[in-house]
Amino acid sequence: MPQTPNAAPVARQASFLSPIPLFFVLLWSSGFIVAKFGLPYAPPLTFILLRFIGVLAVLAPVVWLLKAPWPKKSQIGHIAVAGLLVQAGYLIGVWCAIKQGMPAGLSALIVGMQPILTAFAAPLIGEKVRPSQWLGLLFGIGGVALVVAAKIQLVGLSVPAILLCVLALLSITCGTLYQKHHCPQFDLRVGTVIQFAASAILVLPLAIGFEGLGPDLAAVQWTPRFIGALLWSIFGVSICAIFLLFALIRRNDATQVTSLLYLTPPTTAIMAWLMFGEAFNALGMAGMALAVTGVIFVVKKPK
């Protein structure tokens, strides 16, 4: 059968996009490892602010030198709102909850509810969730629960820590849906600058008010470990992983995109096992297999 003129480019594009979910999961999962490395050396809001400023220092000159196309004025506000939810709201919730004693396992389980929450809200943006996808979502959350079961500790758990983690869950869920509905298409470089600039403006007064942030950054310990964590959070997570997330949101249903987050706890558990010697037992491996099965059910296209 003869191909249309655009068939070959489309085929190449599909082949190019196939590794994106894998790379996204690996980079996104490393964010929890960054928290383990960086939080002992800086308050959470200060670390987040430095991360945002670092992203702007890297991408703003790129946008200016390459004369990247800016979105219409009517779209800039939507991009900024999505950024406040996906970037600032999510990171503030998770990092501050962990700093207040929220166990990483329980934090992962709460945030891991995002795909289910997104599926319930999908009709609001005109998306339909198939029965097989609902089954996959249930498999996924079950797999996440198995992975983190051995690491969940309730000792010292506080109500503010739980509320912060729920804030992170609601923030990134609403942000993903908002971006998918209002501004799915924009230049990734410019969009990231807009989102991180808006997020930095929000976090700055919070860091000053709650952590006593000053120009001297006295609360930061500039150890090699902290600098490494900061650099990776800027380049690996806030630039590369966010670019991949935007690409996925642009080309897929929100439910499909968020289902990939089911793979974050098991991937993080493997990273922690390799880097810190943390336990990863047979129950965790079974949970990972169940989570992967769930994601396959969600992302598989109907025949």
XYZ file of C-alpha atoms in Angstrom:
303
model
C 0.000 0.000 0.000
C 1.510 3.373 -0.962
C 2.290 5.670 1.951
C 1.135 9.224 2.283
C 3.907 11.841 2.142
C 3.817 12.210 5.938
C 3.796 8.499 6.763
C 7.582 8.073 7.054
C 8.099 11.065 9.355
C 5.218 9.892 11.553
C 6.731 6.394 11.768
C 10.107 7.849 12.721
C 8.445 10.051 15.322
C 6.664 7.054 16.868
C 9.959 5.160 17.028
C 11.674 8.156 18.620
C 8.954 8.588 21.230
C 8.934 4.943 22.359
C 11.762 5.299 24.939
C 10.191 8.403 26.474
C 8.057 6.615 29.118
C 11.052 4.550 30.292
C 13.379 7.543 30.559
C 10.664 9.588 32.253
C 10.080 6.949 34.945
C 13.829 6.613 35.623
C 14.400 10.366 35.892
C 11.229 11.082 37.859
C 12.014 8.286 40.317
C 15.472 9.731 40.924
C 13.797 12.805 42.424
C 13.108 10.872 45.627
C 16.790 9.863 45.771
C 17.718 13.542 45.362
C 15.573 14.358 48.390
C 17.456 11.771 50.450
C 20.770 13.336 49.403
C 19.822 17.013 49.623
C 17.394 17.569 52.500
C 19.955 17.029 55.298
C 21.883 20.061 54.028
C 19.132 22.630 53.307
C 15.552 23.411 54.374
C 13.029 22.086 51.832
C 11.674 25.410 50.543
C 15.188 26.822 50.186
C 16.310 23.748 48.233
C 13.247 23.970 45.986
C 13.862 27.685 45.359
C 17.518 27.062 44.446
C 16.343 24.321 42.112
C 13.895 26.652 40.366
C 16.473 29.437 40.057
C 18.992 26.958 38.645
C 16.540 25.865 35.941
C 15.894 29.487 34.994
C 19.636 30.239 34.889
C 20.100 27.370 32.411
C 17.034 27.732 30.194
C 16.404 31.506 30.086
C 19.637 32.218 28.108
C 18.826 29.290 25.788
C 15.367 30.686 25.093
C 16.828 34.140 24.434
C 19.747 33.000 22.231
C 17.648 30.604 20.139
C 14.743 33.060 19.945
C 12.312 30.336 20.938
C 8.684 31.135 20.064
C 6.621 32.487 22.939
C 2.981 31.455 23.328
C 0.104 33.854 22.938
C -0.540 36.165 25.887
C -3.804 34.358 26.594
C -1.918 31.070 26.980
C 0.925 32.317 29.210
C -1.377 32.501 32.234
C -2.576 28.929 31.715
C 1.008 27.654 31.444
C 1.941 29.498 34.637
C -1.022 28.071 36.569
C -0.181 24.543 35.418
C 3.408 25.133 36.549
C 2.358 26.334 39.998
C 0.403 23.106 40.445
C 2.778 20.579 38.842
C 6.013 22.151 40.074
C 5.541 24.271 43.187
C 2.520 22.617 44.770
C 3.766 19.090 44.252
C 7.339 19.666 45.420
C 6.357 21.806 48.408
C 3.943 19.118 49.568
C 6.246 16.117 49.169
C 9.499 17.676 50.373
C 7.985 19.451 53.378
C 6.077 16.293 54.349
C 9.277 14.236 54.277
C 11.081 16.926 56.272
C 8.314 16.767 58.902
C 8.743 13.024 59.326
C 6.470 11.533 56.679
C 7.886 8.064 55.886
C 8.990 7.847 52.260
C 6.966 4.666 51.739
C 3.715 6.185 52.943
C 4.431 9.353 50.968
C 4.882 7.275 47.806
C 1.637 5.423 48.508
C -0.386 8.632 48.956
C 1.067 10.338 45.882
C 0.654 7.029 44.044
C -3.114 7.559 44.179
C -2.772 10.147 41.404
C -3.627 7.823 38.492
C -6.888 6.747 40.189
C -7.763 10.357 41.002
C -6.954 11.422 37.440
C -9.148 8.662 36.011
C -12.130 9.828 38.068
C -11.591 13.404 36.862
C -10.842 12.487 33.224
C -14.444 13.054 32.002
C -14.074 16.704 33.028
C -11.589 17.192 30.167
C -13.441 14.951 27.703
C -11.471 11.746 28.227
C -13.044 8.321 28.728
C -11.534 5.560 30.859
C -12.110 2.029 29.533
C -12.969 -0.916 31.844
C -9.584 -2.508 31.109
C -7.905 0.738 32.175
C -9.784 0.745 35.485
C -8.559 -2.807 36.049
C -5.020 -1.687 35.266
C -5.315 1.242 37.682
C -6.377 -1.119 40.479
C -3.489 -3.453 39.674
C -1.140 -0.482 39.743
C -2.137 0.845 43.153
C -2.045 -2.702 44.505
C 1.494 -3.086 43.197
C 2.561 0.204 44.760
C 1.081 -0.891 48.105
C 3.070 -4.141 48.001
C 6.308 -2.321 47.164
C 6.030 0.186 50.009
C 4.314 -2.117 52.552
C 7.531 -3.114 54.285
C 8.723 0.488 54.505
C 5.591 2.128 55.886
C 6.138 3.325 59.442
C 3.585 5.306 61.409
C 5.880 6.288 64.286
C 6.070 10.082 64.598
C 3.573 10.639 61.794
C 1.798 13.996 62.108
C -1.406 15.440 60.684
C 0.467 18.323 58.949
C 2.732 15.800 57.192
C -0.286 13.862 55.909
C -2.012 17.060 54.769
C 1.124 18.211 52.937
C 1.334 14.903 51.089
C -2.345 15.078 50.151
C -1.707 18.648 48.959
C 1.039 17.310 46.688
C -1.316 14.623 45.329
C -4.130 17.072 44.585
C -1.742 19.663 43.161
C -0.004 17.469 40.600
C -3.299 15.792 39.628
C -5.051 19.108 39.033
C -1.976 20.494 37.273
C -1.776 17.572 34.855
C -5.464 17.828 33.982
C -5.293 21.628 33.724
C -2.333 21.540 31.363
C -3.863 18.785 29.237
C -7.081 20.781 28.871
C -5.897 24.398 28.612
C -2.359 24.364 27.215
C -1.132 20.989 25.916
C 0.863 22.551 23.068
C 3.725 24.991 23.651
C 7.464 25.263 23.120
C 8.981 23.118 25.869
C 11.852 25.517 26.553
C 9.660 28.593 26.880
C 6.926 26.762 28.767
C 9.409 25.460 31.317
C 10.821 28.970 31.856
C 7.322 30.355 32.424
C 6.387 27.577 34.846
C 9.551 27.723 36.909
C 9.519 31.531 37.021
C 5.959 31.495 38.367
C 6.897 28.768 40.853
C 9.987 30.668 42.058
C 7.873 33.790 42.655
C 5.531 31.706 44.818
C 8.228 29.850 46.794
C 10.481 32.871 47.519
C 8.239 34.586 50.112
C 7.393 31.199 51.647
C 11.091 30.406 52.114
C 11.683 33.853 53.632
C 8.686 33.625 55.953
C 8.938 29.998 57.114
C 12.676 29.292 56.876
C 14.228 32.720 57.422
C 15.897 32.663 54.011
C 18.386 35.505 53.573
C 20.813 36.618 50.858
C 23.662 34.788 52.600
C 21.869 31.393 52.361
C 23.140 30.673 55.879
C 20.924 27.601 56.279
C 22.549 25.822 53.309
C 25.548 23.543 53.811
C 27.410 23.546 50.489
C 28.762 20.023 50.729
C 29.694 18.006 47.609
C 26.684 15.786 48.280
C 24.314 18.756 48.383
C 25.792 20.336 45.247
C 25.485 17.024 43.397
C 21.875 16.628 44.506
C 21.072 20.201 43.455
C 22.670 19.830 40.024
C 20.895 16.545 39.346
C 17.570 17.997 40.490
C 18.071 20.883 38.040
C 19.271 19.002 34.973
C 18.022 15.454 35.473
C 14.623 16.025 37.060
C 13.491 19.628 36.546
C 14.641 19.918 32.932
C 14.910 16.453 31.367
C 12.093 14.709 33.264
C 9.743 17.685 32.957
C 10.415 17.948 29.208
C 9.499 14.269 28.869
C 6.376 14.742 31.009
C 5.241 17.625 28.813
C 5.841 15.523 25.686
C 3.763 12.693 27.146
C 0.915 15.020 28.170
C 0.934 16.499 24.681
C 0.509 13.141 22.913
C -1.450 10.936 25.345
C -4.511 10.869 27.568
C -3.958 12.154 31.091
C -4.889 8.762 32.574
C -2.238 7.028 30.479
C 0.432 9.536 31.462
C -0.267 9.441 35.190
C -0.383 5.627 35.208
C 3.378 5.706 34.644
C 3.727 7.094 38.169
C 2.777 3.638 39.453
C 6.267 2.626 38.365
C 7.933 5.335 40.446
C 7.865 3.625 43.894
C 9.256 0.291 42.618
C 11.899 2.054 40.522
C 12.866 4.237 43.468
C 13.030 1.145 45.688
C 15.483 -0.499 43.285
C 17.576 2.683 43.160
C 17.640 2.856 46.956
C 18.635 -0.818 47.096
C 21.514 -0.235 44.675
C 22.699 3.064 46.174
C 21.935 2.751 49.891
C 21.546 -0.975 50.439
C 17.885 -0.621 51.428
C 15.865 -3.831 51.490
C 13.993 -4.876 48.356
C 12.407 -8.260 49.023
C 10.212 -10.745 47.172
C 7.093 -8.797 48.152
C 8.565 -5.714 46.520
C 9.390 -7.634 43.339
C 5.835 -9.001 43.204
C 4.513 -5.473 43.669
C 6.678 -4.191 40.841
C 5.407 -6.939 38.520
C 1.811 -6.075 39.457
C 2.430 -2.349 38.894
C 3.971 -2.994 35.472
C 0.993 -5.192 34.549
C -1.356 -2.421 35.612
C 0.423 0.183 33.478
C 0.291 -2.152 30.461
C -3.484 -2.447 30.890
C -3.843 1.332 31.060
C -1.626 2.341 28.130
C -2.520 -0.504 25.754
C -4.595 0.764 22.860
C -7.902 -1.083 22.185
C -7.982 -3.198 19.029
